[in-house]
Every structure is written in C-alpha cells, then in structure tokens.
mmCIF file of C-alpha atoms in Angstrom:
data_model
loop_
_atom_site.group_PDB
_atom_site.id
_atom_site.type_symbol
_atom_site.label_atom_id
_atom_site.label_comp_id
_atom_site.label_asym_id
_atom_site.label_seq_id
_atom_site.Cartn_x
_atom_site.Cartn_y
_atom_site.Cartn_z
ATOM 1 C CA MET A 1 -18.908 -3.078 2.567
ATOM 2 C CA PHE A 2 -20.172 -6.548 1.592
ATOM 3 C CA LEU A 3 -17.155 -7.313 -0.483
ATOM 4 C CA SER A 4 -14.780 -6.650 2.425
ATOM 5 C CA LYS A 5 -16.585 -9.409 4.475
ATOM 6 C CA SER A 6 -17.334 -11.990 1.834
ATOM 7 C CA ASP A 7 -15.472 -15.027 2.118
ATOM 8 C CA GLU A 8 -15.917 -15.741 -1.638
ATOM 9 C CA GLU A 9 -13.608 -12.830 -2.708
ATOM 10 C CA THR A 10 -10.043 -12.995 -2.963
ATOM 11 C CA THR A 11 -7.831 -11.423 -0.266
ATOM 12 C CA ALA A 12 -6.625 -8.589 -2.465
ATOM 13 C CA ASN A 13 -10.157 -7.679 -3.480
ATOM 14 C CA ARG A 14 -11.377 -7.705 0.145
ATOM 15 C CA LYS A 15 -8.351 -5.593 1.234
ATOM 16 C CA LEU A 16 -9.134 -3.165 -1.652
ATOM 17 C CA ALA A 17 -12.794 -2.865 -0.613
ATOM 18 C CA LYS A 18 -11.910 -2.488 2.891
ATOM 19 C CA ASP A 19 -9.496 0.369 2.247
ATOM 20 C CA LEU A 20 -12.055 1.943 -0.169
ATOM 21 C CA VAL A 21 -14.792 1.893 2.596
ATOM 22 C CA ASP A 22 -12.388 3.184 5.275
ATOM 23 C CA THR A 23 -11.252 6.185 3.143
ATOM 24 C CA TRP A 24 -14.772 7.135 1.961
ATOM 25 C CA SER A 25 -16.481 6.570 5.246
ATOM 26 C CA ARG A 26 -13.987 8.844 7.259
ATOM 27 C CA PRO A 27 -15.807 12.168 6.218
ATOM 28 C CA ILE A 28 -19.071 10.689 6.956
ATOM 29 C CA PHE A 29 -18.206 9.657 10.496
ATOM 30 C CA ASN A 30 -16.306 12.765 11.194
ATOM 31 C CA LYS A 31 -12.998 11.082 11.477
ATOM 32 C CA SER A 32 -9.714 12.634 10.453
ATOM 33 C CA THR A 33 -7.550 11.291 7.533
ATOM 34 C CA ARG A 34 -4.355 12.921 9.041
ATOM 35 C CA PHE A 35 -1.742 10.274 10.165
ATOM 36 C CA GLU A 36 -1.018 12.100 13.380
ATOM 37 C CA ASP A 37 -4.743 11.595 14.483
ATOM 38 C CA MET A 38 -4.590 7.961 13.529
ATOM 39 C CA ARG A 39 -1.450 7.399 15.609
ATOM 40 C CA ASN A 40 -3.268 8.607 18.729
ATOM 41 C CA VAL A 41 -6.063 6.219 17.928
ATOM 42 C CA ASP A 42 -3.752 3.318 17.793
ATOM 43 C CA ASP A 43 -2.206 4.293 21.136
ATOM 44 C CA ASP A 44 -5.512 4.027 22.645
ATOM 45 C CA ARG A 45 -6.055 0.612 21.127
ATOM 46 C CA VAL A 46 -2.669 -0.746 22.513
ATOM 47 C CA PHE A 47 -3.873 0.220 26.111
ATOM 48 C CA ARG A 48 -7.200 -1.247 25.630
ATOM 49 C CA ARG A 49 -6.094 -4.715 24.150
ATOM 50 C CA PRO A 50 -5.841 -7.340 26.827
ATOM 51 C CA THR A 51 -2.554 -9.115 26.813
ATOM 52 C CA VAL A 52 -2.335 -12.594 25.795
ATOM 53 C CA ARG A 53 -0.517 -15.088 28.276
ATOM 54 C CA ARG A 54 0.227 -18.387 26.850
ATOM 55 C CA PRO A 55 0.628 -21.017 29.418
ATOM 56 C CA VAL A 56 4.112 -22.356 29.701
ATOM 57 C CA SER A 57 4.256 -26.037 29.010
ATOM 58 C CA SER A 58 6.142 -27.967 31.683
ATOM 59 C CA THR A 59 8.311 -31.083 30.715
ATOM 60 C CA ALA A 60 7.312 -33.432 27.794
ATOM 61 C CA GLY A 61 4.475 -34.868 30.057
ATOM 62 C CA MET A 62 6.266 -38.256 30.862
ATOM 63 C CA GLU A 63 7.268 -38.984 34.369
ATOM 64 C CA ALA A 64 9.966 -41.326 35.225
ATOM 65 C CA ARG A 65 8.884 -44.338 37.124
ATOM 66 C CA ASP A 66 11.213 -46.566 39.077
ATOM 67 C CA GLY A 67 10.955 -49.203 36.338
ATOM 68 C CA ASP A 68 11.457 -47.065 33.351
ATOM 69 C CA LEU A 69 15.271 -47.345 32.626
ATOM 70 C CA ASP A 70 14.919 -45.774 29.046
ATOM 71 C CA LEU A 71 13.515 -42.620 30.375
ATOM 72 C CA ASP A 72 16.323 -42.247 32.885
ATOM 73 C CA VAL A 73 19.011 -42.982 30.042
ATOM 74 C CA SER A 74 17.382 -40.525 27.745
ATOM 75 C CA ARG A 75 17.277 -37.696 30.261
ATOM 76 C CA GLU A 76 21.139 -37.926 30.748
ATOM 77 C CA LYS A 77 22.884 -35.025 29.083
ATOM 78 C CA ARG A 78 25.222 -36.410 26.292
ATOM 79 C CA PRO A 79 28.376 -34.293 25.298
ATOM 80 C CA GLY A 80 27.569 -31.917 22.465
ATOM 81 C CA GLN A 81 23.872 -31.874 23.287
ATOM 82 C CA SER A 82 22.274 -28.701 24.388
ATOM 83 C CA SER A 83 19.471 -28.460 26.988
ATOM 84 C CA ALA A 84 17.064 -27.267 24.375
ATOM 85 C CA ARG A 85 14.265 -29.403 22.961
ATOM 86 C CA GLN A 86 15.175 -32.262 20.841
ATOM 87 C CA HIS A 87 12.346 -31.707 18.186
ATOM 88 C CA ALA A 88 11.593 -29.007 15.621
ATOM 89 C CA SER A 89 9.575 -26.070 16.941
ATOM 90 C CA ARG A 90 7.293 -23.844 14.875
ATOM 91 C CA PRO A 91 8.250 -20.181 15.179
ATOM 92 C CA GLU A 92 5.482 -17.949 16.284
ATOM 93 C CA ALA A 93 5.175 -14.171 15.513
ATOM 94 C CA THR A 94 5.792 -11.850 18.425
ATOM 95 C CA PRO A 95 2.735 -10.004 19.740
ATOM 96 C CA MET A 96 3.134 -6.283 18.750
ATOM 97 C CA ASP A 97 1.810 -5.177 22.167
ATOM 98 C CA PHE A 98 4.091 -2.501 23.100
ATOM 99 C CA TYR A 99 3.417 -0.067 25.976
ATOM 100 C CA VAL A 100 6.366 2.246 25.654
ATOM 101 C CA ARG A 101 6.752 4.169 22.422
ATOM 102 C CA PRO A 102 10.405 5.518 22.131
ATOM 103 C CA GLN A 103 10.823 9.126 21.751
ATOM 104 C CA SER A 104 11.419 10.326 18.197
ATOM 105 C CA LYS A 105 15.093 11.262 17.348
ATOM 106 C CA ILE A 106 13.848 13.384 14.442
ATOM 107 C CA ASP A 107 12.813 17.077 14.821
ATOM 108 C CA PRO A 108 9.818 17.772 12.330
ATOM 109 C CA ASP A 109 10.853 21.501 12.170
ATOM 110 C CA GLU A 110 14.474 20.448 11.177
ATOM 111 C CA VAL A 111 13.110 18.222 8.481
ATOM 112 C CA ARG A 112 10.905 20.954 7.131
ATOM 113 C CA ALA A 113 13.651 23.431 7.096
ATOM 114 C CA ARG A 114 16.063 21.086 5.383
ATOM 115 C CA ALA A 115 13.390 20.345 2.708
ATOM 116 C CA LYS A 116 12.823 24.067 2.077
ATOM 117 C CA GLN A 117 16.428 24.349 1.771
ATOM 118 C CA VAL A 118 16.827 21.569 -0.879
ATOM 119 C CA ILE A 119 13.806 23.151 -2.931
ATOM 120 C CA GLN A 120 15.744 26.527 -2.784
ATOM 121 C CA ASP A 121 19.062 25.000 -3.859
ATOM 122 C CA GLN A 122 17.410 23.283 -6.731
ATOM 123 C CA ARG A 123 15.720 26.587 -8.041
ATOM 124 C CA ARG A 124 19.063 28.269 -7.506
ATOM 125 C CA MET A 125 20.827 25.479 -9.618
ATOM 126 C CA LYS A 126 18.364 25.731 -12.358
ATOM 127 C CA MET A 127 18.655 29.467 -12.551
ATOM 128 C CA ASN A 128 22.499 29.180 -12.664
ATOM 129 C CA LYS A 129 22.254 26.618 -15.179
ATOM 130 C CA LYS A 130 19.967 28.926 -17.335
ATOM 131 C CA LEU A 131 22.300 31.913 -16.860
ATOM 132 C CA GLN A 132 25.275 29.697 -17.929
ATOM 133 C CA GLN A 133 23.519 28.709 -21.075
ATOM 134 C CA LEU A 134 22.759 32.367 -21.908
ATOM 135 C CA LYS A 135 26.278 33.471 -21.238
ATOM 136 C CA ALA A 136 27.831 30.829 -23.315
ATOM 137 C CA PRO A 137 28.934 31.945 -26.835
ATOM 138 C CA LYS A 138 26.314 30.830 -29.312
ATOM 139 C CA LYS A 139 27.830 28.488 -31.979
ATOM 140 C CA LYS A 140 26.436 28.406 -35.329
ATOM 141 C CA GLN A 141 25.960 25.129 -37.153
ATOM 142 C CA MET A 142 28.587 24.808 -39.812
ATOM 143 C CA GLN A 143 26.604 22.256 -41.723
ATOM 144 C CA ALA A 144 24.208 23.683 -44.246
ATOM 145 C CA THR A 145 20.524 22.667 -43.833
ATOM 146 C CA LYS A 146 18.531 21.328 -46.516
ATOM 147 C CA LEU A 147 15.874 23.819 -47.439
ATOM 148 C CA SER A 148 12.396 22.499 -48.094
ATOM 149 C CA VAL A 149 9.844 24.338 -50.373
ATOM 150 C CA GLU A 150 6.947 23.227 -48.290
ATOM 151 C CA GLY A 151 8.473 25.137 -45.279
ATOM 152 C CA ARG A 152 9.428 22.028 -43.299
ATOM 153 C CA GLY A 153 11.434 22.921 -40.081
ATOM 154 C CA MET A 154 10.469 26.590 -40.320
ATOM 155 C CA LEU A 155 8.512 26.615 -37.035
ATOM 156 C CA LYS A 156 11.284 24.793 -35.155
ATOM 157 C CA TYR A 157 11.844 27.391 -32.338
ATOM 158 C CA LEU A 158 8.186 28.372 -31.655
#
C-alpha cells in the first residue's frame, strides 16, 4: 500500500502496487471480483460524482473605447477569416461523465451458444482429420534406413 502512494516510486511501479493491493484486498473486504458487479459500482460512482462546470470566458477582456481606433479595425471581419479565436488553443479532455448507458446490442446467450458451436466444430474437424489419416493408404518409405548396432531409432514410435 505504501508503494502505491509513494511519490518516489515510478508510475509503473505505483500502478502495479495499486493493482496488487486491489486484487488481494477484495476477498478481505468481501468485494466481488466479477466484472458485472464492478460495472454496477461504476454506475453508482457516475451518479454520485458532481459535474464540473467551467465558466465560459467572454471576449478577450479588452473593451473598445471611443479613442481606440486600432481595436475597431481589428474587430472587423476580413475575408477568409473565421469567427473563431485567432490564437492557438490547448485541447482539453472530454469529461467522461455520461448519464445514459446505451443498451447493449449483443445478446450474451447468443455469444455463449456461438462459442459452444465453435468448440464443437473444432472437435468435429479434429476427429474428421484423424479419420482421414486412418483411412489413407499407408505408404511405405522406399528409402532404406541405416541400421545401428546400438539400436538408435528403435524407440521411434513409442
């Protein structure tokens, strides 16, 4: 637990320590390790988290006075100029505070049935391949093999 909170540790080690603490402490605190149960906990967190409202900034902060001719000229729209800001902006991450979870388009029963069918098809293919090998005429090697007095190669088919 100490390593996951320590600032002196690297981020990879902190994350690893945190994951270890989480997985080992779940049985102690009687928390489930099933993903379905964790998803319900995440849903509760989303509803409890307060939304962060950022203040919308108004114009650049400079107001035109009667004597400021430069500001009046700069506010005029030139051809080819958009109404967007004239300076670079830093991209910000979208907060992942979603309230509506879309319905899943995947039926879990159908997925399980398809997985079972794939397993059965693989077994059937293996058995058919084995039967084809058994039915195929056995071809004897036409090349003579070198015999060894020590018996090398005798235990080849065991």
